[in-house]
Coordinates of C-alpha atoms and ligand atoms in Angstrom, one line a residue:
M185 CA -12.9 -16.5 14.5
N186 CA -10.7 -13.6 13.6
P187 CA -9.5 -11.5 16.5
E188 CA -10.9 -8.0 16.7
P189 CA -8.8 -5.4 14.9
G190 CA -5.9 -4.1 17.0
T191 CA -6.5 -6.7 19.8
A192 CA -4.6 -9.6 18.3
A193 CA -1.2 -10.2 19.9
P194 CA 0.7 -11.4 16.9
T195 CA 3.1 -14.3 17.2
D196 CA 5.3 -15.8 14.6
F197 CA 8.7 -17.5 14.1
I198 CA 10.6 -14.2 14.2
R199 CA 8.9 -13.1 17.4
A200 CA 9.7 -16.5 18.8
I201 CA 13.4 -16.0 18.0
V202 CA 13.4 -12.6 19.6
D203 CA 11.7 -14.0 22.7
D204 CA 14.3 -16.9 22.9
D205 CA 17.1 -14.4 22.6
L206 CA 15.6 -12.2 25.4
A207 CA 15.2 -15.3 27.6
S208 CA 18.7 -16.5 27.0
G209 CA 20.3 -13.0 27.4
T210 CA 21.7 -13.0 23.8
H211 CA 22.3 -9.4 22.8
H212 CA 22.4 -8.6 26.5
G213 CA 18.6 -8.5 26.6
R214 CA 18.4 -5.8 24.0
V215 CA 16.0 -5.8 21.0
A216 CA 16.9 -3.4 18.2
T217 CA 15.3 -3.6 14.7
R218 CA 15.3 -1.3 11.8
F219 CA 13.1 -0.6 8.7
P220 CA 15.5 0.0 5.8
P221 CA 13.8 1.5 2.8
E222 CA 15.7 2.6 -0.3
P223 CA 14.4 6.1 -1.0
N224 CA 13.8 5.3 -4.7
G225 CA 10.0 5.1 -4.6
Y226 CA 6.9 5.3 -2.4
L227 CA 6.1 2.6 0.2
H228 CA 3.6 0.0 -0.7
I229 CA 1.4 -2.5 1.2
G230 CA 4.3 -5.0 1.1
H231 CA 6.5 -2.5 3.0
A232 CA 3.6 -2.2 5.5
K233 CA 4.1 -5.8 6.4
S234 CA 7.8 -5.2 7.1
I235 CA 7.0 -2.0 9.0
C236 CA 4.4 -3.7 11.2
L237 CA 6.9 -6.5 11.9
N238 CA 9.9 -4.3 12.7
F239 CA 8.2 -1.6 14.6
G240 CA 5.7 -4.0 16.1
I241 CA 8.4 -6.2 17.6
A242 CA 10.3 -3.2 19.0
E243 CA 7.1 -1.8 20.6
E244 CA 5.9 -5.1 22.1
R245 CA 9.4 -6.1 23.4
K246 CA 10.3 -2.7 24.6
G247 CA 13.1 -2.3 22.2
I248 CA 14.0 0.2 19.5
C249 CA 13.3 0.4 15.8
N250 CA 15.2 2.8 13.6
L251 CA 14.1 4.2 10.3
R252 CA 17.2 3.8 8.2
F253 CA 17.3 5.0 4.6
D254 CA 19.4 2.7 2.6
D255 CA 20.6 5.5 0.3
T256 CA 23.6 3.9 -1.4
N257 CA 22.5 4.3 -5.0
P258 CA 22.6 8.0 -5.8
T259 CA 21.2 7.9 -9.3
K260 CA 17.7 6.6 -8.3
E261 CA 17.1 8.3 -5.0
D262 CA 15.4 11.5 -4.2
V263 CA 14.3 13.6 -1.1
E264 CA 10.7 13.4 -2.4
Y265 CA 10.8 9.7 -1.6
V266 CA 12.4 10.3 1.8
D267 CA 9.6 12.7 2.7
S268 CA 6.9 10.4 1.5
I269 CA 8.3 7.4 3.4
K270 CA 8.4 9.3 6.6
E271 CA 4.9 10.5 6.2
D272 CA 3.6 7.0 5.4
V273 CA 5.4 5.3 8.4
R274 CA 4.0 8.0 10.7
W275 CA 0.5 7.7 9.2
L276 CA 0.6 3.9 9.8
G277 CA 1.0 4.8 13.5
F278 CA 4.7 4.1 14.1
T279 CA 7.4 6.2 15.7
W280 CA 11.0 5.6 14.9
S281 CA 13.7 5.7 17.6
A282 CA 16.1 7.5 15.2
E283 CA 16.0 8.7 11.6
L284 CA 19.3 7.5 10.1
Y285 CA 20.9 7.3 6.7
A286 CA 23.4 4.7 5.4
S287 CA 25.1 7.7 3.7
D288 CA 25.9 9.1 7.2
Y289 CA 28.2 6.1 7.5
F290 CA 30.1 6.6 4.2
E291 CA 33.3 7.5 6.0
Q292 CA 33.1 4.6 8.5
L293 CA 32.2 2.2 5.7
Y294 CA 35.2 3.4 3.7
Q295 CA 37.5 2.8 6.7
F296 CA 36.0 -0.7 7.1
A297 CA 36.9 -1.3 3.5
V298 CA 40.5 -0.1 4.0
A299 CA 40.8 -2.5 7.0
L300 CA 39.6 -5.4 4.8
I301 CA 42.3 -4.5 2.2
Q302 CA 45.0 -4.3 4.8
R303 CA 44.1 -7.7 6.1
G304 CA 44.1 -9.2 2.6
L305 CA 40.3 -9.7 2.6
A306 CA 39.5 -7.3 -0.2
Y307 CA 41.3 -6.1 -3.4
V308 CA 40.8 -3.6 -6.2
D309 CA 39.9 -5.4 -9.4
S310 CA 40.6 -3.7 -12.7
L311 CA 38.6 -6.0 -14.9
N312 CA 35.6 -4.3 -16.6
A313 CA 32.0 -5.3 -15.8
D314 CA 31.8 -7.8 -18.8
E315 CA 35.0 -9.5 -17.8
I316 CA 34.0 -9.8 -14.2
R317 CA 30.8 -11.4 -15.4
G318 CA 32.8 -13.8 -17.6
H319 CA 34.9 -14.9 -14.6
R320 CA 31.9 -15.5 -12.3
G321 CA 31.1 -19.0 -13.5
T322 CA 27.6 -20.4 -13.3
L323 CA 25.4 -22.2 -10.7
T324 CA 27.1 -25.5 -11.8
E325 CA 30.6 -24.3 -12.6
P326 CA 33.0 -22.5 -10.3
G327 CA 34.2 -19.0 -11.3
T328 CA 37.8 -18.2 -12.1
N329 CA 40.1 -15.8 -10.2
S330 CA 40.6 -12.3 -11.5
P331 CA 44.2 -11.7 -12.6
Y332 CA 44.2 -8.8 -10.2
R333 CA 43.1 -10.9 -7.2
D334 CA 46.6 -11.3 -5.8
R335 CA 47.9 -7.8 -6.5
P336 CA 49.9 -6.4 -3.6
I337 CA 47.9 -5.0 -0.7
A338 CA 49.7 -1.7 -1.0
E339 CA 48.7 -1.4 -4.6
S340 CA 45.0 -2.0 -3.8
L341 CA 45.2 0.5 -1.0
D342 CA 46.7 3.1 -3.3
L343 CA 44.1 2.4 -6.0
F344 CA 41.2 2.5 -3.6
A345 CA 42.3 5.9 -2.3
R346 CA 42.6 7.2 -5.8
M347 CA 39.2 5.8 -6.7
R348 CA 37.8 7.9 -3.8
A349 CA 39.8 10.9 -5.0
G350 CA 38.1 10.8 -8.3
E351 CA 41.0 9.8 -10.5
F352 CA 39.2 7.1 -12.5
P353 CA 36.1 7.0 -14.6
D354 CA 33.0 4.9 -13.7
G355 CA 33.7 1.2 -14.1
A356 CA 37.5 1.5 -14.3
H357 CA 37.9 -0.4 -11.0
V358 CA 35.8 -2.0 -8.3
L359 CA 36.7 -3.1 -4.8
R360 CA 35.9 -6.8 -4.2
A361 CA 35.9 -9.0 -1.2
K362 CA 38.4 -11.8 -1.4
I363 CA 36.3 -14.8 -0.5
D364 CA 36.0 -17.8 -2.8
M365 CA 35.5 -17.9 -6.6
A366 CA 34.5 -21.6 -6.3
S367 CA 31.8 -21.1 -3.7
P368 CA 28.5 -22.8 -4.5
N369 CA 26.9 -19.5 -3.4
M370 CA 27.4 -17.0 -6.1
N371 CA 27.1 -14.1 -3.6
M372 CA 30.4 -15.4 -2.1
R373 CA 32.4 -15.3 -5.3
D374 CA 34.4 -12.2 -4.5
P375 CA 31.3 -9.9 -4.4
A376 CA 31.8 -6.2 -5.3
L377 CA 31.9 -3.9 -2.3
Y378 CA 32.4 -0.5 -3.9
R379 CA 32.0 0.9 -7.4
I380 CA 32.9 4.2 -8.9
R381 CA 30.0 6.4 -9.8
H382 CA 30.4 10.0 -10.6
A383 CA 27.0 11.1 -9.4
S384 CA 25.6 13.6 -7.0
H385 CA 23.9 12.1 -3.9
H386 CA 20.8 13.7 -2.5
R387 CA 22.5 14.0 0.9
T388 CA 26.3 13.9 0.4
G389 CA 26.3 15.9 -2.8
D390 CA 29.6 15.5 -4.6
A391 CA 31.6 14.5 -1.6
W392 CA 31.8 10.9 -2.9
C393 CA 32.4 9.3 -6.3
I394 CA 32.6 5.8 -5.0
Y395 CA 29.5 4.2 -3.4
P396 CA 29.2 1.0 -1.3
M397 CA 27.1 -1.8 -2.6
Y398 CA 23.9 -2.6 -0.7
D399 CA 25.2 -6.0 0.4
Y400 CA 28.2 -4.4 1.9
A401 CA 26.6 -1.3 3.5
H402 CA 23.6 -3.1 4.9
P403 CA 25.2 -5.5 7.5
L404 CA 27.7 -2.8 8.5
S405 CA 25.0 -0.2 9.0
D406 CA 23.2 -2.7 11.1
A407 CA 26.3 -3.2 13.2
I408 CA 27.0 0.5 13.5
E409 CA 23.5 1.0 14.9
K410 CA 23.8 -2.0 17.1
I411 CA 20.8 -3.7 15.5
T412 CA 20.1 -7.1 17.1
H413 CA 17.6 -8.6 14.7
S414 CA 18.0 -7.6 11.0
I415 CA 14.7 -8.7 9.5
C416 CA 14.4 -8.9 5.7
T417 CA 12.6 -10.8 2.9
L418 CA 13.5 -14.2 1.7
E419 CA 15.4 -13.2 -1.4
F420 CA 18.2 -12.2 0.9
E421 CA 18.6 -15.6 2.4
D422 CA 21.5 -16.4 0.0
H423 CA 23.1 -13.2 1.0
R424 CA 23.2 -14.1 4.6
P425 CA 26.7 -15.8 4.4
L426 CA 28.1 -12.6 3.1
Y427 CA 26.3 -10.6 5.8
D428 CA 27.9 -12.9 8.4
W429 CA 31.3 -12.8 6.7
L430 CA 31.5 -9.0 6.8
V431 CA 30.2 -8.8 10.4
D432 CA 32.5 -11.6 11.6
H433 CA 35.5 -10.0 10.1
L434 CA 34.9 -6.4 11.0
I435 CA 32.7 -6.2 14.2
E436 CA 33.8 -6.9 17.7
G437 CA 31.4 -8.0 20.4
D438 CA 27.7 -8.2 19.9
K439 CA 26.8 -8.8 16.3
P440 CA 23.5 -8.4 14.4
H441 CA 21.8 -11.4 12.9
Q442 CA 19.7 -11.5 9.7
Y443 CA 16.4 -13.3 9.6
E444 CA 14.3 -13.7 6.5
F445 CA 10.5 -13.9 6.1
A446 CA 8.3 -14.3 3.0
R447 CA 7.4 -11.1 1.3
L448 CA 3.8 -10.1 0.9
N449 CA 2.4 -10.9 -2.6
L450 CA -1.0 -9.6 -3.5
N451 CA -3.1 -10.7 -6.5
Y452 CA -4.4 -8.3 -9.1
T453 CA -1.6 -5.8 -8.6
V454 CA 2.2 -5.2 -9.0
M455 CA 4.4 -4.5 -6.1
S456 CA 7.9 -3.9 -7.5
K457 CA 8.9 -0.3 -7.2
R458 CA 10.3 -0.3 -10.6
K459 CA 7.0 -1.3 -12.1
L460 CA 5.1 1.1 -9.9
L461 CA 7.4 3.9 -11.1
Q462 CA 6.7 2.9 -14.7
L463 CA 3.0 3.2 -14.1
V464 CA 3.6 6.7 -12.8
Q465 CA 6.1 7.8 -15.4
Q466 CA 4.0 6.5 -18.3
G467 CA 0.9 8.1 -17.0
H468 CA -1.1 4.9 -16.6
V469 CA -2.1 6.3 -13.2
T470 CA -2.3 9.9 -11.9
G471 CA 0.6 9.5 -9.5
W472 CA 2.1 7.4 -6.7
N473 CA -1.0 8.2 -4.6
D474 CA -3.5 7.3 -7.3
P475 CA -6.2 5.5 -5.3
R476 CA -5.8 2.4 -7.5
M477 CA -2.1 2.0 -6.5
P478 CA -1.0 -0.5 -3.8
T479 CA 1.1 2.2 -2.3
I480 CA 0.4 3.4 1.3
S481 CA -0.3 6.9 -0.1
G482 CA -2.7 5.4 -2.7
L483 CA -4.5 3.4 -0.1
R484 CA -4.7 6.4 2.2
R485 CA -6.3 8.5 -0.5
R486 CA -8.6 5.6 -1.4
G487 CA -9.9 5.8 2.2
Y488 CA -8.1 3.0 4.0
T489 CA -7.4 3.6 7.6
P490 CA -4.0 2.9 9.3
E491 CA -5.8 0.5 11.6
S492 CA -7.2 -1.5 8.8
I493 CA -3.8 -1.9 7.2
R494 CA -2.2 -3.0 10.5
D495 CA -5.1 -5.4 11.1
F496 CA -4.5 -6.9 7.6
C497 CA -0.8 -7.3 8.3
A498 CA -1.6 -9.0 11.6
R499 CA -4.0 -11.4 10.0
I500 CA -1.8 -12.5 7.1
G501 CA 1.0 -13.2 9.6
V502 CA 4.7 -13.8 9.1
A503 CA 6.0 -17.0 7.8
K504 CA 8.9 -18.4 5.8
K505 CA 6.9 -19.8 2.8
E506 CA 6.0 -17.6 -0.2
N507 CA 2.3 -17.3 -1.0
V508 CA -0.1 -14.9 -2.6
I509 CA -2.7 -13.1 -0.6
D510 CA -6.1 -12.4 -2.1
V511 CA -6.7 -8.7 -2.2
A512 CA -10.2 -9.5 -0.9
Q513 CA -8.5 -10.0 2.5
L514 CA -7.3 -6.4 2.5
E515 CA -10.8 -5.3 1.5
H516 CA -12.2 -7.4 4.4
S517 CA -10.0 -5.5 6.9
I518 CA -11.1 -2.1 5.7
R519 CA -14.8 -3.1 5.6
E520 CA -14.7 -4.4 9.1
D521 CA -13.0 -1.3 10.4
L522 CA -15.3 1.2 8.6
N523 CA -18.4 -0.8 9.5
T524 CA -17.9 0.1 13.1
R525 CA -17.1 3.7 12.7
A526 CA -18.1 5.2 9.4
P527 CA -21.3 7.3 9.7
R528 CA -24.0 6.3 7.3
V529 CA -25.4 8.8 4.8
M530 CA -27.6 8.7 1.8
A531 CA -26.2 9.5 -1.7
V532 CA -27.6 8.6 -5.1
L533 CA -25.0 7.8 -7.7
R534 CA -27.2 7.6 -10.8
P535 CA -30.3 9.7 -9.9
L536 CA -33.8 9.0 -11.1
K537 CA -36.3 11.8 -10.3
V538 CA -39.3 10.8 -8.2
V539 CA -42.3 13.1 -7.7
V540 CA -44.5 12.3 -4.7
T541 CA -47.8 13.5 -6.2
N542 CA -49.8 13.6 -3.0
Y543 CA -47.1 15.4 -1.0
P544 CA -47.9 19.2 -0.7
E545 CA -45.9 21.4 -3.1
G546 CA -43.3 23.7 -1.5
Q547 CA -43.4 21.8 1.8
A548 CA -40.6 19.9 3.4
E549 CA -40.0 18.0 6.7
D550 CA -37.0 16.5 8.5
V551 CA -37.0 12.8 9.2
D552 CA -34.7 11.2 11.8
V553 CA -32.1 8.8 10.4
I554 CA -29.8 6.5 12.4
N555 CA -26.1 7.5 12.0
N556 CA -24.6 4.1 12.6
P557 CA -26.5 1.0 13.6
E558 CA -23.2 -0.5 14.7
D559 CA -22.6 2.3 17.1
P560 CA -25.7 3.4 19.2
G561 CA -23.7 6.3 20.6
A562 CA -23.5 7.8 17.1
G563 CA -27.1 9.0 17.4
T564 CA -29.4 10.2 14.7
R565 CA -29.5 13.1 12.3
K566 CA -32.2 15.1 10.5
V567 CA -32.6 14.5 6.7
P568 CA -35.0 16.6 4.7
F569 CA -37.8 15.0 2.8
S570 CA -39.9 16.7 0.2
R571 CA -42.1 16.3 -2.9
V572 CA -39.3 15.7 -5.4
L573 CA -36.7 13.1 -4.6
Y574 CA -33.9 11.2 -6.3
I575 CA -33.6 7.4 -6.0
E576 CA -31.0 5.1 -7.6
R577 CA -31.9 4.4 -11.3
A578 CA -31.1 0.8 -10.7
D579 CA -33.7 0.6 -8.0
F580 CA -36.5 0.9 -10.6
M581 CA -37.5 -1.6 -13.3
E582 CA -40.5 -1.1 -15.5
D583 CA -40.7 -4.8 -16.4
P584 CA -39.2 -6.5 -13.4
P585 CA -38.3 -10.2 -13.3
K586 CA -39.9 -12.2 -10.5
K587 CA -37.1 -11.8 -8.0
F588 CA -36.9 -8.0 -8.3
F589 CA -38.4 -6.5 -5.1
R590 CA -37.6 -2.9 -5.5
L591 CA -39.6 -0.2 -7.3
S592 CA -41.7 -1.0 -10.3
P593 CA -45.2 0.2 -11.5
G594 CA -47.8 -0.5 -8.9
K595 CA -45.2 -1.7 -6.3
E596 CA -44.8 -0.3 -2.8
V597 CA -41.4 0.1 -1.2
R598 CA -40.0 1.9 1.9
L599 CA -37.8 5.0 1.6
R600 CA -35.3 4.6 4.4
C601 CA -36.6 6.2 7.7
A602 CA -39.2 8.2 5.7
Y603 CA -42.4 6.7 4.1
F604 CA -43.8 3.9 2.0
V605 CA -44.3 5.0 -1.6
T606 CA -46.1 3.3 -4.5
C607 CA -45.2 3.9 -8.1
T608 CA -48.2 5.1 -10.0
E609 CA -46.8 6.4 -13.3
V610 CA -43.7 6.2 -15.4
V611 CA -42.7 9.3 -17.4
K612 CA -40.5 8.8 -20.5
D613 CA -38.8 11.0 -23.1
A614 CA -39.3 10.8 -26.8
A615 CA -36.7 8.1 -27.1
G616 CA -38.5 6.0 -24.5
H617 CA -36.0 6.5 -21.7
V618 CA -37.5 6.7 -18.2
T619 CA -37.0 10.3 -17.0
E620 CA -39.3 10.5 -14.0
L621 CA -41.4 8.4 -11.7
R622 CA -44.7 9.5 -10.1
C623 CA -45.5 8.0 -6.8
T624 CA -47.9 8.4 -3.9
Y625 CA -46.8 8.2 -0.3
D626 CA -48.7 6.9 2.7
P627 CA -48.5 9.6 5.4
A628 CA -49.3 6.9 8.1
T629 CA -46.0 5.2 7.4
R630 CA -43.8 8.1 8.7
G631 CA -40.6 6.7 10.1
G632 CA -40.8 3.7 7.8
D633 CA -43.4 1.4 9.4
A634 CA -47.0 0.8 8.6
P635 CA -49.4 0.9 11.5
D636 CA -51.6 -1.8 9.8
G637 CA -48.5 -4.1 9.9
R638 CA -48.2 -4.4 6.1
K639 CA -44.8 -5.2 4.8
V640 CA -42.7 -4.1 1.9
K641 CA -39.8 -6.2 0.5
A642 CA -37.4 -3.4 -0.2
T643 CA -35.9 -0.3 1.5
L644 CA -34.4 2.3 -0.8
H645 CA -32.0 5.2 -0.1
W646 CA -33.1 8.6 -1.4
V647 CA -32.3 12.3 -1.3
S648 CA -34.6 15.3 -1.5
A649 CA -33.9 17.1 -4.8
A650 CA -34.3 20.6 -3.5
H651 CA -31.9 20.0 -0.6
A652 CA -29.3 17.7 -2.3
V653 CA -25.7 18.6 -2.8
P654 CA -24.2 17.5 -6.2
I655 CA -21.1 15.4 -5.8
E656 CA -18.6 13.7 -8.1
V657 CA -17.9 10.0 -7.3
R658 CA -15.0 8.0 -8.5
L659 CA -15.5 4.2 -8.6
Y660 CA -12.4 2.1 -8.6
D661 CA -11.9 -1.4 -9.7
R662 CA -8.7 -3.5 -9.8
L663 CA -5.8 -1.9 -11.6
F664 CA -5.1 -5.2 -13.4
S665 CA -7.5 -7.7 -14.9
V666 CA -5.4 -10.8 -14.3
E667 CA -4.3 -12.2 -10.9
D668 CA -0.6 -12.2 -11.6
P669 CA 0.2 -9.4 -14.0
E670 CA 3.9 -9.6 -13.1
N671 CA 4.2 -13.0 -14.9
A672 CA 2.5 -12.0 -18.1
P673 CA 2.7 -14.8 -20.8
D674 CA 3.3 -14.5 -24.5
G675 CA 5.9 -11.7 -24.6
K676 CA 3.4 -9.3 -23.0
T677 CA 4.2 -7.1 -20.1
F678 CA 2.2 -6.2 -17.0
V679 CA 1.0 -3.0 -18.6
D680 CA -0.8 -5.1 -21.3
Y681 CA -3.0 -6.4 -18.5
M682 CA -4.2 -3.2 -17.0
N683 CA -7.9 -3.1 -16.4
P684 CA -9.4 -0.6 -18.8
R685 CA -12.3 -0.1 -16.4
S686 CA -10.3 0.5 -13.3
L687 CA -11.8 4.0 -12.9
E688 CA -15.3 5.1 -13.5
V689 CA -16.1 8.8 -12.8
L690 CA -19.8 9.7 -12.1
R691 CA -20.7 13.3 -12.2
G692 CA -24.0 14.7 -11.1
C693 CA -24.5 12.3 -8.2
Q694 CA -26.7 13.7 -5.4
A695 CA -26.1 13.5 -1.7
E696 CA -28.0 14.5 1.4
P697 CA -27.1 18.0 2.7
S698 CA -25.3 16.8 5.8
L699 CA -22.4 15.9 3.5
A700 CA -21.8 19.5 2.4
P701 CA -19.3 20.4 5.0
A702 CA -17.3 17.1 4.8
A703 CA -13.6 17.6 5.0
V704 CA -10.9 15.9 2.9
A705 CA -10.3 12.3 4.0
A706 CA -13.6 12.1 5.9
R707 CA -15.1 8.6 5.5
F708 CA -18.7 7.6 5.1
Q709 CA -20.8 4.6 4.3
F710 CA -23.1 5.6 1.5
E711 CA -26.1 3.4 2.4
R712 CA -26.4 0.3 0.4
L713 CA -23.5 1.3 -1.9
G714 CA -20.2 1.1 0.0
Y715 CA -17.6 3.1 1.9
F716 CA -16.5 6.4 0.4
C717 CA -14.1 9.1 1.4
V718 CA -13.5 12.7 0.4
D719 CA -10.7 13.1 -2.2
P720 CA -8.2 16.0 -2.0
D721 CA -9.4 17.1 -5.5
S722 CA -12.6 18.4 -3.7
R723 CA -13.4 22.1 -3.8
P724 CA -15.9 24.0 -1.8
G725 CA -19.3 23.2 -3.2
A726 CA -17.8 20.5 -5.5
L727 CA -17.0 17.5 -3.4
V728 CA -15.3 14.5 -4.9
F729 CA -15.7 11.1 -3.3
N730 CA -13.6 8.0 -3.8
R731 CA -15.2 4.6 -3.3
T732 CA -12.9 2.9 -0.9
V733 CA -14.7 -0.5 -1.1
S734 CA -18.2 -1.7 -1.9
L735 CA -20.4 -3.3 0.7
R736 CA -19.9 -7.1 0.6
D737 CA -22.1 -8.0 -2.4
T738 CA -24.8 -5.3 -2.5
W739 CA -23.1 -3.3 -5.2
A740 CA -23.7 -6.1 -7.7
K741 CA -27.4 -6.2 -6.7
I742 CA -27.9 -2.5 -7.0
S743 CA -25.8 -1.7 -10.0
G744 CA -25.9 -5.0 -11.9
R745 CA -22.1 -4.8 -12.0
A746 CA -19.7 -7.1 -10.3
P747 CA -18.4 -5.8 -6.9
S748 CA -14.8 -4.9 -7.0
Ligands
ATP165 P1 12.0 -3.5 -5.0 O1 10.8 -4.4 -4.7 O2 11.6 -2.3 -5.8 O3 13.2 -4.3 -5.5 P2 12.2 -3.3 -2.1 O4 10.7 -3.5 -2.1 O5 13.1 -4.3 -1.6 O6 12.6 -2.9 -3.6 P3 13.2 -1.5 -0.1 O7 13.1 -0.1 0.0 O8 14.6 -2.1 -0.1 O9 12.5 -1.9 -1.4 O10 12.4 -2.2 1.0 C1 12.5 -1.9 2.4 C2 12.2 -3.1 3.2 O11 10.9 -3.5 2.9 C3 13.1 -4.2 3.0 O12 13.5 -4.8 4.2 C4 12.3 -5.2 2.2 O13 12.7 -6.5 2.5 C5 10.9 -4.9 2.7 N1 9.9 -5.3 1.7 C6 9.9 -4.9 0.4 N2 8.8 -5.4 -0.3 C7 8.2 -6.2 0.6 C8 7.0 -7.1 0.5 N3 6.4 -7.2 -0.6 N4 6.7 -7.7 1.7 C9 7.3 -7.6 2.8 N5 8.4 -6.8 2.9 C10 8.8 -6.1 1.9
MG166 MG1 15.4 -3.7 -1.4

């Protein structure tokens, strides 16, 4: 049995480490984590896993969690991304202890580098990028020392100061740690610590023309903030010796430690920011918040709740082994959440007109409809019923197969919470398309039950034509038609595997009038169809709905299409 959303007390190997440290008094009983996004794109569902882990541990263990922007690469970063990241973390329901920027530490990081040079632990290398690559060796062969490796400390100090002063063009020199060119770990073969980059930074402007490398800035930023548990994804495991080397040489007292967990991989999507950016820039989607994107902002616009995303993260857990999670699990979490709280309404996506011939013309009545069978407190509402109705086109078949229990000539069905109706006539246009059904209703079945106990095999949703509000509905399907678009074979790229039917726009859908005042982001279950939410493209009198997710398998039944 899965725990109820929000009630699971997550436990995993990282929380076990934190608890051990608390018990043994390591870090003096403190817990401090951080979430360190690079502001070069929008957050995605993978980041949510890291956010839930870092902020979750701090919350549960009464520690702190900082939001730290790892803004060490000026050319790719932008305040647009900073703002979106803050909005998304907040929306997920987390509050950071402090909003911090690696760029705030540029002066301290520079002084740390000077200290390394002074102690003979770093040097300015004047080889160019190609030459440095040529000296690096391979996984099986050791690298070779740069001819500048043993230049005098004073010379490196002088060059480093002049690098900062802007005397050299990009690439003329780099500052490297002096570790071991023969190390079996490539990250320890004198890694670059600083490079020259004449570029404006979104926060520091033109104050700097040298920028620290991520591997250098990250552990020291952790140390400056007194982070205790620096949690990151597995690809940084091989960087941990460098993390420790820097911290051991430069930090006195309590030191942060790095722990790695397996990143979230989801099928039928891409999760690299570079690829997501490409989708946006090349116009394959309408933006970072396109409801088909795996971004937090895309999922929000699609209708996902923060609770459902946190529940999903709790269910997938945190482990050290890479795996791929089925996107159906994410859909399960949102279905389960919305099932308990989304009000039910009736909307017809592909309307077919029904005239109830024995219902008086010009008359209408209200029937009582249950708002949410999962939530008795949600009560009922009045829905107008009248002579001309719309039902779903797919709920009628003129020549039905044996197992088709919905409407067909001569058949009786229930209209939800209203009456039994029987189809008496099929009206067609010149081309033979069904344009209208004529039915009779049984006034004795008001409310949806027959006093004589006779049964019907189907209950249809419906709207009254005179009262209906027209809406636009956007149906989404997977953005990619293959499970693993990132590993496209035969010289193709992930873009070649985009699903051409990932968006279907339906105009002229008809909804019950209670939907008219719905606000942007309001969520509903359209009975029998799925969960839908109001898109920000909506205008007064012209609501647009996104399908968040279909009901388990009913979409296939009603529409004849596979559920997404
Ligand atoms: P990219 O994937 O574009 O190379 P990134 O996803 O590493 O970049 P960051 O901004 O550096 O982007 O990520 C911030 C934090 O989120 C990091 O600690 C990173 O480990 C974590 N993170 C990123 N992707 C995932 C993922 N798929 N699952 C879990 N955590 C992730
Ligand atoms: Mg990263």
